[in-house]
Each structure stands twice: as C-alpha cells, then as structure tokens.
Short mmCIF file of C-alpha atoms and ligand atoms in Angstrom, two decimals:
data_model
loop_
_atom_site.label_atom_id
_atom_site.label_comp_id
_atom_site.label_asym_id
_atom_site.label_seq_id
_atom_site.Cartn_x
_atom_site.Cartn_y
_atom_site.Cartn_z
CA MET A 1 -20.47 -0.26 -29.13
CA LYS A 2 -17.79 1.23 -26.86
CA TYR A 3 -16.95 -0.79 -23.79
CA PRO A 4 -16.50 0.89 -20.43
CA PHE A 5 -12.99 1.16 -18.98
CA HIS A 6 -11.74 -1.39 -16.48
CA VAL A 7 -8.62 -1.39 -14.33
CA PHE A 8 -7.03 -4.52 -12.85
CA LYS A 9 -4.27 -4.57 -10.27
CA PHE A 10 -2.06 -7.57 -9.61
CA GLY A 11 0.10 -7.37 -6.49
CA GLY A 12 3.48 -8.96 -5.86
CA ALA A 13 1.98 -12.28 -4.74
CA SER A 14 -0.13 -12.45 -7.90
CA VAL A 15 2.98 -12.40 -10.11
CA ARG A 16 5.42 -14.14 -7.77
CA ASN A 17 6.17 -17.12 -10.05
CA ALA A 18 5.52 -18.51 -13.51
CA ALA A 19 2.27 -20.21 -12.52
CA ALA A 20 0.94 -16.95 -11.10
CA ILE A 21 1.84 -15.05 -14.28
CA ARG A 22 0.09 -17.69 -16.39
CA ASN A 23 -2.92 -17.17 -14.17
CA VAL A 24 -2.79 -13.42 -14.91
CA ALA A 25 -3.13 -14.31 -18.60
CA THR A 26 -6.18 -16.46 -17.83
CA ILE A 27 -7.83 -13.66 -15.88
CA VAL A 28 -7.06 -11.04 -18.54
CA GLU A 29 -8.05 -13.20 -21.55
CA PRO A 30 -11.84 -12.53 -21.39
CA TYR A 31 -11.02 -8.80 -21.65
CA ARG A 32 -9.07 -9.14 -24.87
CA ASP A 33 -11.49 -6.95 -26.87
CA LYS A 34 -12.51 -4.71 -23.99
CA ARG A 35 -10.84 -1.59 -22.62
CA LEU A 36 -8.49 -2.61 -19.83
CA VAL A 37 -5.51 -1.16 -17.96
CA VAL A 38 -3.47 -3.70 -15.98
CA VAL A 39 -1.39 -2.38 -13.08
CA VAL A 40 1.33 -4.72 -11.81
CA SER A 41 3.56 -4.65 -8.70
CA ALA A 42 7.10 -5.94 -8.39
CA MET A 43 7.31 -9.73 -8.26
CA GLY A 44 7.13 -11.37 -4.83
CA LYS A 45 9.45 -9.74 -2.33
CA THR A 46 11.53 -7.86 -4.93
CA THR A 47 10.91 -4.44 -3.39
CA ASN A 48 12.34 -5.57 -0.05
CA ALA A 49 15.44 -6.87 -1.82
CA LEU A 50 15.81 -3.60 -3.71
CA GLU A 51 15.59 -1.71 -0.43
CA ARG A 52 18.57 -3.74 0.76
CA VAL A 53 20.43 -2.87 -2.44
CA VAL A 54 19.75 0.83 -1.78
CA ALA A 55 21.04 0.55 1.77
CA GLY A 56 24.14 -1.29 0.56
CA LEU A 57 24.97 1.12 -2.23
CA ARG A 58 24.57 4.04 0.14
CA THR A 59 27.12 2.69 2.58
CA GLY A 60 29.46 1.31 -0.06
CA ALA A 61 28.76 -2.30 0.97
CA ASP A 62 28.99 -5.19 -1.47
CA VAL A 63 25.58 -5.69 -3.05
CA SER A 64 26.60 -8.35 -5.56
CA SER A 65 24.98 -11.25 -3.75
CA GLU A 66 21.72 -9.32 -3.37
CA ILE A 67 21.74 -8.55 -7.09
CA LYS A 68 22.63 -12.13 -7.92
CA GLY A 69 19.64 -13.29 -5.89
CA LEU A 70 17.32 -10.94 -7.78
CA LYS A 71 18.71 -12.10 -11.10
CA GLU A 72 18.32 -15.77 -10.28
CA TYR A 73 14.79 -15.25 -9.06
CA HIS A 74 13.66 -13.41 -12.18
CA ALA A 75 15.63 -15.73 -14.47
CA GLY A 76 13.96 -18.75 -12.88
CA VAL A 77 10.51 -17.35 -13.61
CA MET A 78 11.42 -16.37 -17.18
CA GLU A 79 12.95 -19.79 -17.80
CA GLU A 80 9.50 -21.29 -17.38
CA LEU A 81 7.66 -18.67 -19.41
CA PHE A 82 9.80 -17.94 -22.46
CA PRO A 83 11.79 -19.77 -25.10
CA LYS A 84 15.58 -19.71 -24.70
CA ASP A 85 16.24 -16.97 -27.22
CA HIS A 86 13.51 -14.57 -26.09
CA PRO A 87 15.03 -11.05 -25.83
CA ILE A 88 13.24 -10.33 -22.53
CA ARG A 89 15.71 -12.52 -20.65
CA GLU A 90 18.71 -10.44 -21.55
CA GLU A 91 16.83 -7.20 -21.11
CA VAL A 92 15.87 -8.02 -17.51
CA ASP A 93 19.33 -9.30 -16.68
CA ARG A 94 20.84 -6.05 -17.95
CA GLU A 95 18.46 -3.90 -15.87
CA LEU A 96 19.57 -5.73 -12.74
CA THR A 97 23.28 -5.76 -13.61
CA ASN A 98 23.14 -1.98 -14.06
CA LEU A 99 21.71 -1.26 -10.63
CA PRO A 100 24.99 -0.14 -9.01
CA GLN A 101 25.45 2.42 -11.78
CA LEU A 102 22.43 4.29 -10.47
CA TRP A 103 24.41 5.32 -7.42
CA SER A 104 25.11 9.03 -7.34
CA ALA A 105 26.14 11.12 -4.38
CA ASP A 106 24.33 14.06 -6.00
CA LEU A 107 20.93 12.56 -5.30
CA LEU A 108 19.10 13.06 -2.02
CA PRO A 109 18.82 9.78 -0.07
CA ASP A 110 15.09 9.36 -0.72
CA GLN A 111 15.55 10.43 -4.32
CA PHE A 112 18.18 7.74 -4.81
CA TYR A 113 15.89 5.18 -3.18
CA ASP A 114 13.14 5.87 -5.71
CA GLN A 115 15.46 5.64 -8.72
CA VAL A 116 16.52 2.14 -7.63
CA VAL A 117 13.37 0.68 -6.10
CA CYS A 118 11.20 1.48 -9.18
CA ARG A 119 13.14 -1.17 -11.08
CA GLY A 120 11.10 -3.93 -9.47
CA GLU A 121 7.93 -2.74 -11.19
CA LEU A 122 9.68 -1.79 -14.43
CA ILE A 123 10.96 -5.36 -14.71
CA SER A 124 7.83 -7.21 -13.59
CA THR A 125 5.67 -5.31 -16.10
CA ARG A 126 8.14 -6.11 -18.90
CA ILE A 127 7.89 -9.77 -18.04
CA VAL A 128 4.11 -9.81 -17.70
CA ALA A 129 3.60 -7.80 -20.91
CA ALA A 130 5.98 -10.05 -22.84
CA TYR A 131 4.23 -13.15 -21.55
CA LEU A 132 0.73 -11.87 -22.35
CA ALA A 133 1.97 -11.01 -25.83
CA GLU A 134 3.32 -14.58 -26.16
CA THR A 135 -0.17 -15.90 -25.45
CA GLY A 136 -1.49 -13.75 -28.26
CA LEU A 137 -3.10 -10.96 -26.26
CA PRO A 138 -2.94 -7.48 -27.82
CA VAL A 139 -0.90 -5.71 -25.12
CA GLU A 140 1.21 -2.60 -24.90
CA TRP A 141 3.68 -1.78 -22.11
CA ILE A 142 3.53 1.80 -20.93
CA ASP A 143 5.75 3.67 -18.50
CA ALA A 144 3.59 4.88 -15.58
CA ARG A 145 6.07 7.69 -14.91
CA ASN A 146 4.74 9.48 -17.99
CA TYR A 147 1.18 9.38 -16.70
CA ILE A 148 1.22 9.48 -12.89
CA LYS A 149 2.77 12.91 -12.43
CA THR A 150 3.90 13.86 -8.93
CA ASP A 151 5.85 16.53 -7.11
CA ASN A 152 9.31 15.66 -5.84
CA THR A 153 8.34 14.33 -2.41
CA TYR A 154 10.43 11.20 -2.85
CA ARG A 155 9.09 7.98 -1.36
CA GLU A 156 5.67 9.60 -0.90
CA GLY A 157 5.05 11.36 -4.22
CA LYS A 158 2.08 13.75 -4.14
CA VAL A 159 0.00 13.36 -7.27
CA ASP A 160 -0.56 16.38 -9.53
CA TRP A 161 -4.15 15.42 -10.28
CA ASP A 162 -4.85 17.88 -13.09
CA LEU A 163 -1.81 16.90 -15.09
CA THR A 164 -2.20 13.20 -14.30
CA GLU A 165 -5.79 13.19 -15.43
CA LYS A 166 -4.90 14.97 -18.66
CA LYS A 167 -2.12 12.48 -19.40
CA ILE A 168 -4.17 9.41 -18.55
CA ARG A 169 -7.08 10.55 -20.67
CA GLU A 170 -4.71 10.76 -23.63
CA LEU A 171 -4.51 6.97 -23.37
CA MET A 172 -8.21 6.46 -24.04
CA PRO A 173 -8.01 5.94 -27.82
CA ARG A 174 -5.20 3.41 -27.42
CA LEU A 175 -7.39 1.34 -25.16
CA ASP A 176 -9.76 0.68 -28.06
CA SER A 177 -7.32 -1.75 -29.58
CA ARG A 178 -4.92 -2.74 -26.82
CA ILE A 179 -4.69 -3.80 -23.22
CA LEU A 180 -2.25 -1.47 -21.51
CA ILE A 181 0.18 -2.91 -18.95
CA THR A 182 1.78 -0.51 -16.49
CA GLN A 183 3.62 -0.28 -13.19
CA GLY A 184 2.03 0.25 -9.83
CA PHE A 185 3.73 2.32 -7.14
CA ILE A 186 5.76 4.68 -9.33
CA GLY A 187 5.35 8.16 -10.77
CA GLY A 188 7.43 10.85 -12.42
CA THR A 189 8.41 14.40 -11.46
CA PRO A 190 8.35 17.34 -13.88
CA ASP A 191 12.15 17.19 -14.12
CA GLY A 192 12.27 13.55 -15.12
CA PHE A 193 13.01 11.75 -11.86
CA THR A 194 11.13 8.72 -10.61
CA THR A 195 9.06 8.94 -7.45
CA THR A 196 7.35 6.19 -5.51
CA LEU A 197 3.95 6.54 -3.88
CA GLY A 198 4.70 4.79 -0.56
CA ARG A 199 5.14 1.07 0.14
CA GLU A 200 2.30 -1.10 -1.11
CA GLY A 201 1.21 1.84 -3.26
CA SER A 202 0.18 -0.12 -6.36
CA ASP A 203 -3.45 -0.19 -5.23
CA TYR A 204 -3.32 3.59 -5.21
CA THR A 205 -1.97 3.60 -8.78
CA ALA A 206 -4.92 1.47 -9.88
CA ALA A 207 -7.30 3.89 -8.17
CA ILE A 208 -5.66 6.85 -9.91
CA PHE A 209 -6.06 5.22 -13.34
CA GLY A 210 -9.62 4.18 -12.53
CA SER A 211 -10.59 7.61 -11.34
CA CYS A 212 -8.98 9.49 -14.26
CA LEU A 213 -10.53 7.14 -16.83
CA GLY A 214 -13.95 7.24 -15.17
CA ALA A 215 -13.74 3.45 -15.08
CA GLU A 216 -16.72 1.20 -14.58
CA ASN A 217 -14.81 -0.37 -11.67
CA VAL A 218 -11.32 -1.17 -10.41
CA THR A 219 -10.43 -4.75 -9.43
CA ILE A 220 -7.65 -5.69 -7.04
CA TRP A 221 -6.72 -9.37 -7.44
CA LYS A 222 -5.52 -10.90 -4.19
CA ASP A 223 -4.71 -14.20 -2.54
CA VAL A 224 -7.76 -13.92 -0.25
CA PRO A 225 -11.45 -14.39 -1.14
CA GLY A 226 -12.12 -10.67 -0.61
CA VAL A 227 -11.95 -8.15 2.21
CA MET A 228 -12.22 -10.26 5.33
CA ASN A 229 -13.56 -9.22 8.73
CA ALA A 230 -10.17 -10.16 10.25
CA ASP A 231 -6.78 -11.30 9.03
CA PRO A 232 -7.39 -14.99 8.18
CA LYS A 233 -3.81 -15.82 9.15
CA ARG A 234 -4.66 -14.77 12.69
CA LEU A 235 -8.29 -15.75 12.89
CA PRO A 236 -9.13 -18.81 10.78
CA GLU A 237 -12.85 -18.14 11.28
CA ALA A 238 -12.56 -14.84 9.36
CA ILE A 239 -15.21 -14.36 6.67
CA PRO A 240 -15.25 -12.17 3.55
CA PHE A 241 -17.63 -9.22 3.27
CA PRO A 242 -19.79 -9.50 0.12
CA GLU A 243 -19.96 -5.70 0.04
CA LEU A 244 -18.76 -2.73 2.07
CA PRO A 245 -19.54 0.97 2.04
CA PHE A 246 -16.61 3.17 0.97
CA ARG A 247 -16.57 4.77 4.39
CA GLU A 248 -16.25 1.48 6.20
CA ALA A 249 -13.41 0.35 3.93
CA ALA A 250 -11.59 3.66 4.41
CA GLU A 251 -11.88 3.35 8.20
CA MET A 252 -10.55 -0.20 8.10
CA THR A 253 -7.40 0.97 6.38
CA TYR A 254 -7.10 3.79 8.90
CA TYR A 255 -7.10 1.33 11.77
CA GLY A 256 -4.37 -0.67 10.09
CA ALA A 257 -6.05 -3.32 7.92
CA SER A 258 -3.45 -3.97 5.24
CA VAL A 259 -5.80 -5.45 2.66
CA ILE A 260 -6.00 -2.18 0.68
CA HIS A 261 -3.59 0.74 0.63
CA PRO A 262 -5.12 3.60 2.66
CA LYS A 263 -4.98 6.08 -0.23
CA THR A 264 -6.98 3.88 -2.57
CA ILE A 265 -10.53 4.61 -1.48
CA LYS A 266 -10.71 8.39 -1.75
CA PRO A 267 -10.19 8.91 -5.50
CA LEU A 268 -12.69 6.16 -6.28
CA ALA A 269 -15.29 7.18 -3.71
CA ASN A 270 -15.16 10.78 -4.96
CA ARG A 271 -16.23 9.59 -8.39
CA GLY A 272 -18.49 6.76 -7.27
CA ILE A 273 -16.32 4.08 -8.91
CA PRO A 274 -16.69 0.68 -7.21
CA LEU A 275 -13.58 -1.13 -5.99
CA LEU A 276 -13.73 -4.91 -6.29
CA VAL A 277 -11.42 -7.14 -4.28
CA LYS A 278 -11.33 -10.56 -5.92
CA ASN A 279 -9.59 -13.86 -5.41
CA PHE A 280 -6.78 -14.44 -7.81
CA ASP A 281 -6.91 -18.23 -7.37
CA ASP A 282 -10.64 -18.49 -7.89
CA PRO A 283 -11.86 -15.64 -10.10
CA ALA A 284 -15.38 -17.04 -10.13
CA LEU A 285 -15.81 -16.20 -6.43
CA PRO A 286 -17.79 -12.99 -5.96
CA GLY A 287 -15.17 -11.23 -3.80
CA THR A 288 -15.99 -7.94 -2.10
CA ARG A 289 -17.62 -4.95 -3.72
CA ILE A 290 -16.71 -1.64 -2.05
CA HIS A 291 -19.10 1.04 -3.18
CA GLU A 292 -21.56 3.75 -2.23
CA THR A 293 -24.03 1.85 -0.12
CA HIS A 294 -25.45 1.57 3.34
CA ILE A 295 -25.46 -1.65 5.30
CA ASP A 296 -27.45 -1.83 8.49
CA ARG A 297 -25.61 -4.44 10.40
CA LEU A 298 -22.06 -5.45 9.50
CA PRO A 299 -20.34 -8.33 11.31
CA PRO A 300 -17.61 -7.28 13.76
CA LEU A 301 -14.41 -6.24 12.05
CA ILE A 302 -11.16 -6.94 13.85
CA VAL A 303 -7.91 -5.18 12.96
CA PHE A 304 -4.53 -5.83 14.56
CA LYS A 305 -1.86 -3.14 14.36
CA GLU A 306 1.43 -4.39 15.70
CA ASN A 307 4.63 -2.68 16.73
CA GLN A 308 3.01 0.19 18.60
CA CYS A 309 4.67 2.41 21.16
CA LEU A 310 2.63 3.78 24.05
CA ILE A 311 3.99 7.10 25.29
CA SER A 312 2.80 8.75 28.49
CA CYS A 313 3.62 12.35 29.30
CA ALA A 314 3.18 13.22 32.97
CA VAL A 315 3.34 16.73 34.32
CA THR A 316 6.11 17.19 36.83
CA ASP A 317 4.71 19.73 39.28
CA TYR A 318 1.12 18.82 40.22
CA THR A 319 -0.37 21.12 37.63
CA PHE A 320 -2.96 19.51 35.39
CA VAL A 321 -2.51 18.62 31.74
CA ASP A 322 -3.97 21.64 29.98
CA GLU A 323 -4.56 22.73 26.40
CA GLU A 324 -1.24 24.45 26.17
CA GLN A 325 0.56 21.26 27.11
CA LEU A 326 -1.56 19.22 24.72
CA SER A 327 -0.68 21.57 21.94
CA LEU A 328 3.02 21.14 22.76
CA ILE A 329 2.62 17.38 22.51
CA PHE A 330 0.65 17.48 19.26
CA SER A 331 3.07 19.79 17.58
CA ALA A 332 6.03 17.62 18.59
CA VAL A 333 4.22 14.56 17.15
CA SER A 334 3.40 16.36 13.95
CA GLN A 335 6.97 17.62 13.54
CA GLU A 336 8.11 14.00 13.43
CA ASN A 337 5.40 13.22 10.92
CA LEU A 338 3.96 10.58 13.23
CA LYS A 339 0.29 9.76 13.53
CA ILE A 340 -1.48 9.15 16.84
CA ASN A 341 -3.40 5.88 16.68
CA LEU A 342 -5.06 6.16 20.08
CA MET A 343 -4.99 8.70 22.92
CA GLN A 344 -6.27 9.10 26.44
CA ASN A 345 -5.80 11.74 29.11
CA SER A 346 -6.09 12.03 32.84
CA ALA A 347 -5.55 14.95 35.21
CA ILE A 348 -1.82 14.60 35.33
CA SER A 349 -0.84 12.64 32.27
CA PHE A 350 -1.54 12.25 28.58
CA SER A 351 -0.99 8.86 26.88
CA PHE A 352 -0.98 8.08 23.20
CA CYS A 353 0.23 5.40 20.88
CA VAL A 354 2.07 5.70 17.59
CA ASP A 355 3.73 3.25 15.18
CA PHE A 356 7.15 2.46 16.62
CA ARG A 357 9.34 3.98 13.93
CA GLU A 358 12.36 3.94 16.13
CA ASP A 359 14.41 6.97 15.11
CA LYS A 360 11.38 9.24 14.93
CA VAL A 361 9.88 8.00 18.19
CA LEU A 362 13.13 8.34 20.11
CA ARG A 363 13.55 11.89 18.84
CA LEU A 364 9.97 12.63 19.86
CA ILE A 365 10.54 11.25 23.35
CA GLU A 366 13.66 13.33 23.73
CA ARG A 367 11.79 16.45 22.74
CA LEU A 368 8.86 15.73 25.06
CA SER A 369 11.22 15.04 27.95
CA GLU A 370 12.08 18.74 28.02
CA HIS A 371 8.56 19.39 29.35
CA PHE A 372 7.26 16.18 30.87
CA ARG A 373 8.23 13.05 32.66
CA VAL A 374 7.95 10.61 29.77
CA TYR A 375 7.35 6.87 30.04
CA TYR A 376 7.13 4.60 27.05
CA ASN A 377 6.39 1.00 26.24
CA THR A 378 7.18 -0.77 22.98
CA GLY A 379 6.14 -4.13 21.56
CA ILE A 380 2.46 -3.32 21.88
CA THR A 381 -0.42 -4.32 19.62
CA LEU A 382 -3.42 -2.11 19.02
CA ILE A 383 -6.57 -4.14 18.39
CA THR A 384 -9.59 -2.38 16.96
CA VAL A 385 -12.98 -4.06 16.95
CA LYS A 386 -15.48 -2.15 14.82
CA ASN A 387 -19.19 -2.97 15.01
CA TYR A 388 -18.54 -5.15 18.01
CA ASP A 389 -21.16 -7.50 19.41
CA GLU A 390 -21.39 -8.83 22.94
CA ALA A 391 -19.11 -11.79 22.33
CA THR A 392 -16.28 -9.88 20.62
CA TYR A 393 -16.55 -7.06 23.17
CA ALA A 394 -16.06 -9.48 26.04
CA LYS A 395 -13.34 -11.42 24.27
CA TYR A 396 -11.07 -8.52 23.41
CA ARG A 397 -11.52 -6.62 26.68
CA GLY A 398 -10.72 -9.81 28.50
CA LEU A 399 -7.49 -10.61 26.65
CA PRO A 400 -4.50 -11.09 28.91
CA GLY A 401 -2.10 -8.14 28.88
CA VAL A 402 -4.57 -5.34 28.10
CA ILE A 403 -2.95 -2.10 29.26
CA LEU A 404 -5.42 0.42 27.96
CA GLU A 405 -8.90 0.31 26.48
CA GLN A 406 -11.34 2.69 24.95
CA SER A 407 -14.77 2.22 23.48
CA SER A 408 -17.52 4.12 21.74
CA ARG A 409 -20.91 2.76 20.76
CA SER A 410 -19.51 1.12 17.66
CA THR A 411 -15.79 0.66 18.21
CA LEU A 412 -13.65 -0.94 20.89
CA GLN A 413 -9.90 -0.46 20.97
CA VAL A 414 -7.49 -2.22 23.29
CA LEU A 415 -3.73 -1.99 23.62
CA VAL A 416 -2.16 -5.30 24.43
CA LYS A 417 1.37 -5.99 25.54
CA GLY A 418 3.12 -8.32 23.11
N1 LIG B 501 6.18 -3.20 -4.88
C1 LIG B 501 5.76 -2.18 -3.98
C2 LIG B 501 5.88 -2.68 -2.55
O1 LIG B 501 6.15 -3.85 -2.33
C3 LIG B 501 4.39 -1.68 -4.26
C4 LIG B 501 3.28 -2.67 -4.07
O2 LIG B 501 3.52 -3.86 -3.94
O3 LIG B 501 2.13 -2.24 -4.05
O4 LIG B 501 5.73 -1.89 -1.65
MG1 MG B 502 2.95 -5.74 -2.63
#
C-alpha cells in the first residue's frame, strides 16, 4: 500500500539546541516508513545574526565577532549531538568561515542579503539530517533552491508555481524509501541565485511542498499547544482552538497574528489540504486543525499589532476630503509598498495606520505633505478583537489610551497609544 504524503515544518525554536533536535528525531521516528518531507528553519535566532553580518559586510565593518558567535553556537549544539570526528562539524564551521567571501559589490543589496541569509537554513538542515541519519532514520538532504523556483524579487521571492510543482513532483518516487529534509524560507532563481521568501517564510515553504505533493496534511510544530485565541505571553488565559476554518486563520494572520506566516493558508486552502499546528513539546496533544469547515460560534480572538503609525491628512482650505484626494493618498501609500491596517475619514481629514517602517513612512509623510497638513503618531498598538462578546467588547474599548476605534458586527479594532 502507498502511504499518503506528509509535510512537517520545524521552526527555529524547534531546533534551537541539541535537546530540541533530539526531539525532532522522536517526532519523525514513527514516520520512518511513510512518505514525509521535513522543512527546517535556521536554528534559534541565527537569521537575525546573519542579518547583522549582511549589514556589516555591506558597510565594511568587522563581522568577525558576529561570525564567531554563530560558530560557537552551532559548534555547541553539534558537540552534544555528534562524535568528535564527525565530518559535519568541519563542514558547518567552513560554511560560516566563508561568509565574508560572499561579499560582492556586483550584487544588488537585497540579492546579497539572500545569498548570505540562506546559510542559516542550509546549515541547520545539514545538522538535522546528519543527526537523524545517526539515529538510523533513512533521510536524504535536499537543496530547496532546486525545487522552490522563484523570480528574482530578492527577499520576497515570487514562486513560479508551474515549475515548482513540476520539480517537487519529481521527488515523489524518492519519498517511497527516504524521508527528505529541506530548508524553509529559501528558493532559487532561473539564473542560479538564492532568493528568500520573506522573514518567517518557512511555513510558506511547507505549504508549497504540501500543496504540490497533494499531501494528506501539513504539520507545523511549535512551542505552543496550537493556534491560540490570543498571544499567551500577553494573555495567560489564552486557549487553543481545536479547529479553525481556513478563512478565519487567514484573517488572523492578516490582522497580525504571528502564529502562521500569512502566505501559508492560500496554497493549502485552494487544494483542501488541512494545516495542523501541533505542540513540539507534547506531540500527543491534539493541537489545532485548520481546514475547510464552518464553526458557528468561535471564542473571541485577540490580536495585537505593535509599532503602528497613525497618519492623519487634513485638507488645508476648508474643502472636504474627496475621492480625488483619497486616490492621491492611496497611490502614495502603494508606491511605498505599505499596507493600510485601519482607516477612518471625516469631512476634513483622513486617518490611517500602517506598520512603522521608518524610512518608508517618513518618505510617505513627506510626499503627502505636498497636498495636506499631515499629523502622525508613532508607538501605537492596533488591537483587533474578532468575534467579540460583551465582555471583550467592553474591555478593549475601555482600555486607557484608546485614540481611535472602529467596529463591525463581528470585529472591534482599537488603536492604543503605547
Ligand atoms: N529563518 C527564517 C527567519 O527567521 C525563516 C523562518 O524562521 O521561518 O525569518
Ligand atoms: Mg523562525
């Protein structure tokens, strides 16, 4: 009998140290004879460190201590997992030593970024694959850049779905005898450069594999019991959802819930492939099943989106804000590639909030100031309460420091200072 395909994704926290990597082996073990693709992120906070290496190399700063830190971190993990003479140790050390040699003034800034930052995943997957092999699992390491094919939009690679699907399907026969281990977050261009799919993009990689293989399901292993109705670090009373409709999960990510990468849902929903979010520390827990379903009454879902900037454009001459002026504002926002998270208008002003990406927002304000009197406020948090009930409605409207609110029959949003 042929088994269905499964895809697992382990994020940075799930491979952050030796104990976590041993746990990956325990979770994968029952799938030894099944057909499984394992997608792995860079270990711990490696991607952030690599971003600092990129910034340093670009400005000619000394990156040796940053690289030393990365080496020590990875070496410490390998020390616990492998015998002294295991070749993986030297291999990883070499990959990190070589980082400065990737610098080339011929590459575009974002292109250079991708060539460096991908190393986090290339290394973590080598380590995980080597360790799983040590435990006797039949694994094969594959380079995701040969399968996830993208255009050359560096740092935000756009997937060439036809080609990607063709490539991934070529892997099917290999899955009969081996578990394939590959990198999240990275892809390859037609001319052989690496692209990345956007920060935290490994979930998206897992969804791409799942969708192209027609998998039975895709599982994201996390350090929480499932998708929660609020961030448990903020609200200790948060509870996991046993199941969620695709639409609800997609909207959560839109409002800023960071539990799943926003691009993950669409490719799976389009093919009706369930996404499971499970607890890495306690695999027996049911977790959350995101699938095609309808649920009558969901508990309130609370999403905090920090670091917002509220911009208000006021007309200067007692005319009213009209469609022509709105279109000016929207086109300026879209030219900066910003996304409006909330908006509200009155007779003489139009207010909206965007993520405070400083350089972009300041350019936007400058541009808008040619037509309007512009006021802006930073350090604001956007709180969205979906499926609110009486108690949550009252609580969030009544928070101190609310500067703007908006509600529909199902969703309340408030902007709070601080
Ligand atoms: N390592 C990448 C990041 O930290 C991708 C991921 O973790 O999903 O953004
Ligand atoms: Mg991550």
